[in-house]
Amino acid sequence: MIPAFRPDGYLPEALHQTTDAEATFRFGSTTSRRRRLILRLRRWLVLARNIGARRLLVDGSFVTAKPEPDDIDAVILLPVNFAAQVEQGHESAIELEQMLLTRRPEELFAAEDESDWNDWFEFFSRTRETDGRRKGLVEIQL
């Protein structure tokens, strides 16, 4: 289970593993803005599963106590054969590649390997507050 928010509105520092059902219930159902954002996340999950992505990290104000989050940031760890899937015309791979190349939506980022994944994890595990304190992130099981 995803733990309660800290007093500052962030999750406790850790990588919190969850299912898409729990993420939807916890983060995507309380306001109309959150319901719109969860639709975006669900599409990313479909694409991630269709291409055999290895991991999906979720962050942004979506995974905070903020009632009206600004965005939902996500990092997808691409499978090693992602380029081949694109070349072979795999529809989900092509759609995902277009999102990543055009930066639309701008909140979706790609990690090509574990090193990239770790860099993104480190980047997103700190707040934008002046003290840059650490916070928790969510990984949805694929």
PDB file of C-alpha atoms in Angstrom:
ATOM      1  CA  MET A   1       0.000   0.000   0.000  1.00  0.00           C
ATOM      2  CA  ILE A   2       1.020   3.549  -0.639  1.00  0.00           C
ATOM      3  CA  PRO A   3       1.634   5.263   2.720  1.00  0.00           C
ATOM      4  CA  ALA A   4      -0.024   8.453   3.951  1.00  0.00           C
ATOM      5  CA  PHE A   5       1.391  11.795   2.901  1.00  0.00           C
ATOM      6  CA  ARG A   6       3.877  13.540   5.142  1.00  0.00           C
ATOM      7  CA  PRO A   7       2.835  16.853   6.727  1.00  0.00           C
ATOM      8  CA  ASP A   8       4.494  18.681   3.798  1.00  0.00           C
ATOM      9  CA  GLY A   9       2.143  16.934   1.327  1.00  0.00           C
ATOM     10  CA  TYR A  10       4.713  14.576  -0.194  1.00  0.00           C
ATOM     11  CA  LEU A  11       5.008  10.812   0.111  1.00  0.00           C
ATOM     12  CA  PRO A  12       7.600   9.435   2.543  1.00  0.00           C
ATOM     13  CA  GLU A  13      10.992   8.976   0.924  1.00  0.00           C
ATOM     14  CA  ALA A  14      11.065   5.635  -0.901  1.00  0.00           C
ATOM     15  CA  LEU A  15      10.003   4.025  -4.145  1.00  0.00           C
ATOM     16  CA  HIS A  16       6.445   2.888  -3.459  1.00  0.00           C
ATOM     17  CA  GLN A  17       5.381  -0.079  -5.603  1.00  0.00           C
ATOM     18  CA  THR A  18       1.712  -0.206  -6.500  1.00  0.00           C
ATOM     19  CA  THR A  19      -0.857  -1.470  -8.959  1.00  0.00           C
ATOM     20  CA  ASP A  20      -2.658   0.700 -11.459  1.00  0.00           C
ATOM     21  CA  ALA A  21      -5.901   0.074  -9.534  1.00  0.00           C
ATOM     22  CA  GLU A  22      -4.409   1.391  -6.285  1.00  0.00           C
ATOM     23  CA  ALA A  23      -2.857   4.373  -8.080  1.00  0.00           C
ATOM     24  CA  THR A  24      -6.216   5.192  -9.657  1.00  0.00           C
ATOM     25  CA  PHE A  25      -8.037   4.974  -6.340  1.00  0.00           C
ATOM     26  CA  ARG A  26      -5.381   6.878  -4.385  1.00  0.00           C
ATOM     27  CA  PHE A  27      -4.461   9.629  -6.844  1.00  0.00           C
ATOM     28  CA  GLY A  28      -6.985   9.712  -9.659  1.00  0.00           C
ATOM     29  CA  SER A  29     -10.490   9.870  -8.274  1.00  0.00           C
ATOM     30  CA  THR A  30     -11.016  12.796  -5.905  1.00  0.00           C
ATOM     31  CA  THR A  31     -11.299  15.788  -8.275  1.00  0.00           C
ATOM     32  CA  SER A  32     -12.146  16.325 -11.928  1.00  0.00           C
ATOM     33  CA  ARG A  33      -8.544  17.420 -12.586  1.00  0.00           C
ATOM     34  CA  ARG A  34      -7.235  14.192 -11.051  1.00  0.00           C
ATOM     35  CA  ARG A  35      -9.730  12.144 -13.078  1.00  0.00           C
ATOM     36  CA  ARG A  36      -8.464  13.790 -16.285  1.00  0.00           C
ATOM     37  CA  LEU A  37      -4.845  13.120 -15.360  1.00  0.00           C
ATOM     38  CA  ILE A  38      -5.486   9.468 -14.530  1.00  0.00           C
ATOM     39  CA  LEU A  39      -6.814   8.969 -18.069  1.00  0.00           C
ATOM     40  CA  ARG A  40      -3.441  10.122 -19.377  1.00  0.00           C
ATOM     41  CA  LEU A  41      -1.644   7.732 -17.023  1.00  0.00           C
ATOM     42  CA  ARG A  42      -3.873   4.849 -18.060  1.00  0.00           C
ATOM     43  CA  ARG A  43      -2.977   5.448 -21.722  1.00  0.00           C
ATOM     44  CA  TRP A  44       0.719   5.407 -20.842  1.00  0.00           C
ATOM     45  CA  LEU A  45       0.193   2.136 -18.972  1.00  0.00           C
ATOM     46  CA  VAL A  46      -1.485   0.544 -21.992  1.00  0.00           C
ATOM     47  CA  LEU A  47       1.378   1.618 -24.234  1.00  0.00           C
ATOM     48  CA  ALA A  48       3.992   0.504 -21.705  1.00  0.00           C
ATOM     49  CA  ARG A  49       2.457  -2.938 -21.421  1.00  0.00           C
ATOM     50  CA  ASN A  50       1.974  -3.278 -25.177  1.00  0.00           C
ATOM     51  CA  ILE A  51       5.656  -2.653 -25.865  1.00  0.00           C
ATOM     52  CA  GLY A  52       6.925  -4.701 -22.929  1.00  0.00           C
ATOM     53  CA  ALA A  53       8.322  -1.749 -20.993  1.00  0.00           C
ATOM     54  CA  ARG A  54      10.260  -2.764 -17.932  1.00  0.00           C
ATOM     55  CA  ARG A  55       9.176  -0.093 -15.440  1.00  0.00           C
ATOM     56  CA  LEU A  56       6.966   2.999 -15.065  1.00  0.00           C
ATOM     57  CA  LEU A  57       7.751   5.699 -12.505  1.00  0.00           C
ATOM     58  CA  VAL A  58       5.096   8.258 -11.543  1.00  0.00           C
ATOM     59  CA  ASP A  59       5.712  11.649  -9.950  1.00  0.00           C
ATOM     60  CA  GLY A  60       4.673  15.262 -10.266  1.00  0.00           C
ATOM     61  CA  SER A  61       2.107  17.026  -8.165  1.00  0.00           C
ATOM     62  CA  PHE A  62      -0.191  14.135  -9.092  1.00  0.00           C
ATOM     63  CA  VAL A  63       1.392  12.029  -6.338  1.00  0.00           C
ATOM     64  CA  THR A  64       1.130  14.743  -3.688  1.00  0.00           C
ATOM     65  CA  ALA A  65      -1.681  15.859  -1.406  1.00  0.00           C
ATOM     66  CA  LYS A  66      -2.356  18.815  -3.712  1.00  0.00           C
ATOM     67  CA  PRO A  67      -6.106  18.727  -4.552  1.00  0.00           C
ATOM     68  CA  GLU A  68      -5.614  20.216  -8.036  1.00  0.00           C
ATOM     69  CA  PRO A  69      -2.285  18.862  -9.326  1.00  0.00           C
ATOM     70  CA  ASP A  70      -0.536  20.693 -12.130  1.00  0.00           C
ATOM     71  CA  ASP A  71       0.704  17.604 -13.885  1.00  0.00           C
ATOM     72  CA  ILE A  72       1.679  13.984 -13.788  1.00  0.00           C
ATOM     73  CA  ASP A  73       5.305  13.215 -14.549  1.00  0.00           C
ATOM     74  CA  ALA A  74       6.286   9.723 -15.612  1.00  0.00           C
ATOM     75  CA  VAL A  75       9.392   7.853 -16.699  1.00  0.00           C
ATOM     76  CA  ILE A  76       9.114   4.725 -18.789  1.00  0.00           C
ATOM     77  CA  LEU A  77      11.999   2.253 -18.898  1.00  0.00           C
ATOM     78  CA  LEU A  78      11.925   1.182 -22.525  1.00  0.00           C
ATOM     79  CA  PRO A  79      12.531  -2.418 -23.545  1.00  0.00           C
ATOM     80  CA  VAL A  80      15.844  -3.137 -25.272  1.00  0.00           C
ATOM     81  CA  ASN A  81      14.018  -3.867 -28.527  1.00  0.00           C
ATOM     82  CA  PHE A  82      12.051  -0.593 -28.578  1.00  0.00           C
ATOM     83  CA  ALA A  83      13.777   0.779 -31.703  1.00  0.00           C
ATOM     84  CA  ALA A  84      13.135  -2.501 -33.492  1.00  0.00           C
ATOM     85  CA  GLN A  85       9.457  -2.340 -32.534  1.00  0.00           C
ATOM     86  CA  VAL A  86       9.244   1.144 -34.042  1.00  0.00           C
ATOM     87  CA  GLU A  87      11.006  -0.004 -37.224  1.00  0.00           C
ATOM     88  CA  GLN A  88       8.650  -2.989 -37.499  1.00  0.00           C
ATOM     89  CA  GLY A  89       5.625  -0.685 -37.298  1.00  0.00           C
ATOM     90  CA  HIS A  90       4.341  -1.755 -33.863  1.00  0.00           C
ATOM     91  CA  GLU A  91       1.494   0.734 -33.329  1.00  0.00           C
ATOM     92  CA  SER A  92       2.023   1.239 -29.593  1.00  0.00           C
ATOM     93  CA  ALA A  93       5.769   1.746 -30.064  1.00  0.00           C
ATOM     94  CA  ILE A  94       5.147   4.308 -32.804  1.00  0.00           C
ATOM     95  CA  GLU A  95       2.589   6.179 -30.692  1.00  0.00           C
ATOM     96  CA  LEU A  96       4.919   6.223 -27.712  1.00  0.00           C
ATOM     97  CA  GLU A  97       7.889   7.303 -29.815  1.00  0.00           C
ATOM     98  CA  GLN A  98       5.830  10.215 -31.185  1.00  0.00           C
ATOM     99  CA  MET A  99       4.977  11.311 -27.646  1.00  0.00           C
ATOM    100  CA  LEU A 100       8.616  11.163 -26.618  1.00  0.00           C
ATOM    101  CA  LEU A 101       9.946  12.933 -29.727  1.00  0.00           C
ATOM    102  CA  THR A 102       7.385  15.725 -29.791  1.00  0.00           C
ATOM    103  CA  ARG A 103       7.311  16.087 -25.989  1.00  0.00           C
ATOM    104  CA  ARG A 104       3.516  15.929 -26.123  1.00  0.00           C
ATOM    105  CA  PRO A 105       2.605  15.382 -23.439  1.00  0.00           C
ATOM    106  CA  GLU A 106       5.656  17.034 -21.998  1.00  0.00           C
ATOM    107  CA  GLU A 107       5.458  15.076 -18.724  1.00  0.00           C
ATOM    108  CA  LEU A 108       6.484  11.701 -20.182  1.00  0.00           C
ATOM    109  CA  PHE A 109      10.186  10.844 -20.191  1.00  0.00           C
ATOM    110  CA  ALA A 110      12.093   7.826 -21.487  1.00  0.00           C
ATOM    111  CA  ALA A 111      14.863   5.852 -19.836  1.00  0.00           C
ATOM    112  CA  GLU A 112      16.748   3.704 -22.294  1.00  0.00           C
ATOM    113  CA  ASP A 113      18.611   1.697 -19.676  1.00  0.00           C
ATOM    114  CA  GLU A 114      19.023   1.275 -15.924  1.00  0.00           C
ATOM    115  CA  SER A 115      21.548   4.120 -15.763  1.00  0.00           C
ATOM    116  CA  ASP A 116      19.015   6.521 -17.318  1.00  0.00           C
ATOM    117  CA  TRP A 117      16.355   5.144 -14.951  1.00  0.00           C
ATOM    118  CA  ASN A 118      18.554   5.832 -11.940  1.00  0.00           C
ATOM    119  CA  ASP A 119      19.283   9.375 -13.160  1.00  0.00           C
ATOM    120  CA  TRP A 120      15.560  10.097 -13.570  1.00  0.00           C
ATOM    121  CA  PHE A 121      14.826   8.544 -10.186  1.00  0.00           C
ATOM    122  CA  GLU A 122      17.398  10.788  -8.535  1.00  0.00           C
ATOM    123  CA  PHE A 123      16.065  13.857 -10.335  1.00  0.00           C
ATOM    124  CA  PHE A 124      12.439  13.255  -9.392  1.00  0.00           C
ATOM    125  CA  SER A 125      13.184  12.148  -5.824  1.00  0.00           C
ATOM    126  CA  ARG A 126      13.931  15.733  -4.787  1.00  0.00           C
ATOM    127  CA  THR A 127      11.374  18.491  -4.369  1.00  0.00           C
ATOM    128  CA  ARG A 128      11.590  21.811  -6.165  1.00  0.00           C
ATOM    129  CA  GLU A 129      11.515  23.511  -2.781  1.00  0.00           C
ATOM    130  CA  THR A 130      14.576  25.603  -1.926  1.00  0.00           C
ATOM    131  CA  ASP A 131      15.842  22.921   0.454  1.00  0.00           C
ATOM    132  CA  GLY A 132      15.554  20.200  -2.235  1.00  0.00           C
ATOM    133  CA  ARG A 133      14.364  17.684   0.333  1.00  0.00           C
ATOM    134  CA  ARG A 134      13.819  14.111  -0.726  1.00  0.00           C
ATOM    135  CA  LYS A 135      10.370  12.673  -1.322  1.00  0.00           C
ATOM    136  CA  GLY A 136       8.725   9.432  -2.283  1.00  0.00           C
ATOM    137  CA  LEU A 137       7.913   8.268  -5.799  1.00  0.00           C
ATOM    138  CA  VAL A 138       5.493   5.680  -7.147  1.00  0.00           C
ATOM    139  CA  GLU A 139       6.244   2.781  -9.457  1.00  0.00           C
ATOM    140  CA  ILE A 140       3.269   1.108 -11.074  1.00  0.00           C
ATOM    141  CA  GLN A 141       3.672  -2.593 -11.663  1.00  0.00           C
ATOM    142  CA  LEU A 142       3.642  -3.569 -15.307  1.00  0.00           C
TER     143      LEU A 142
END
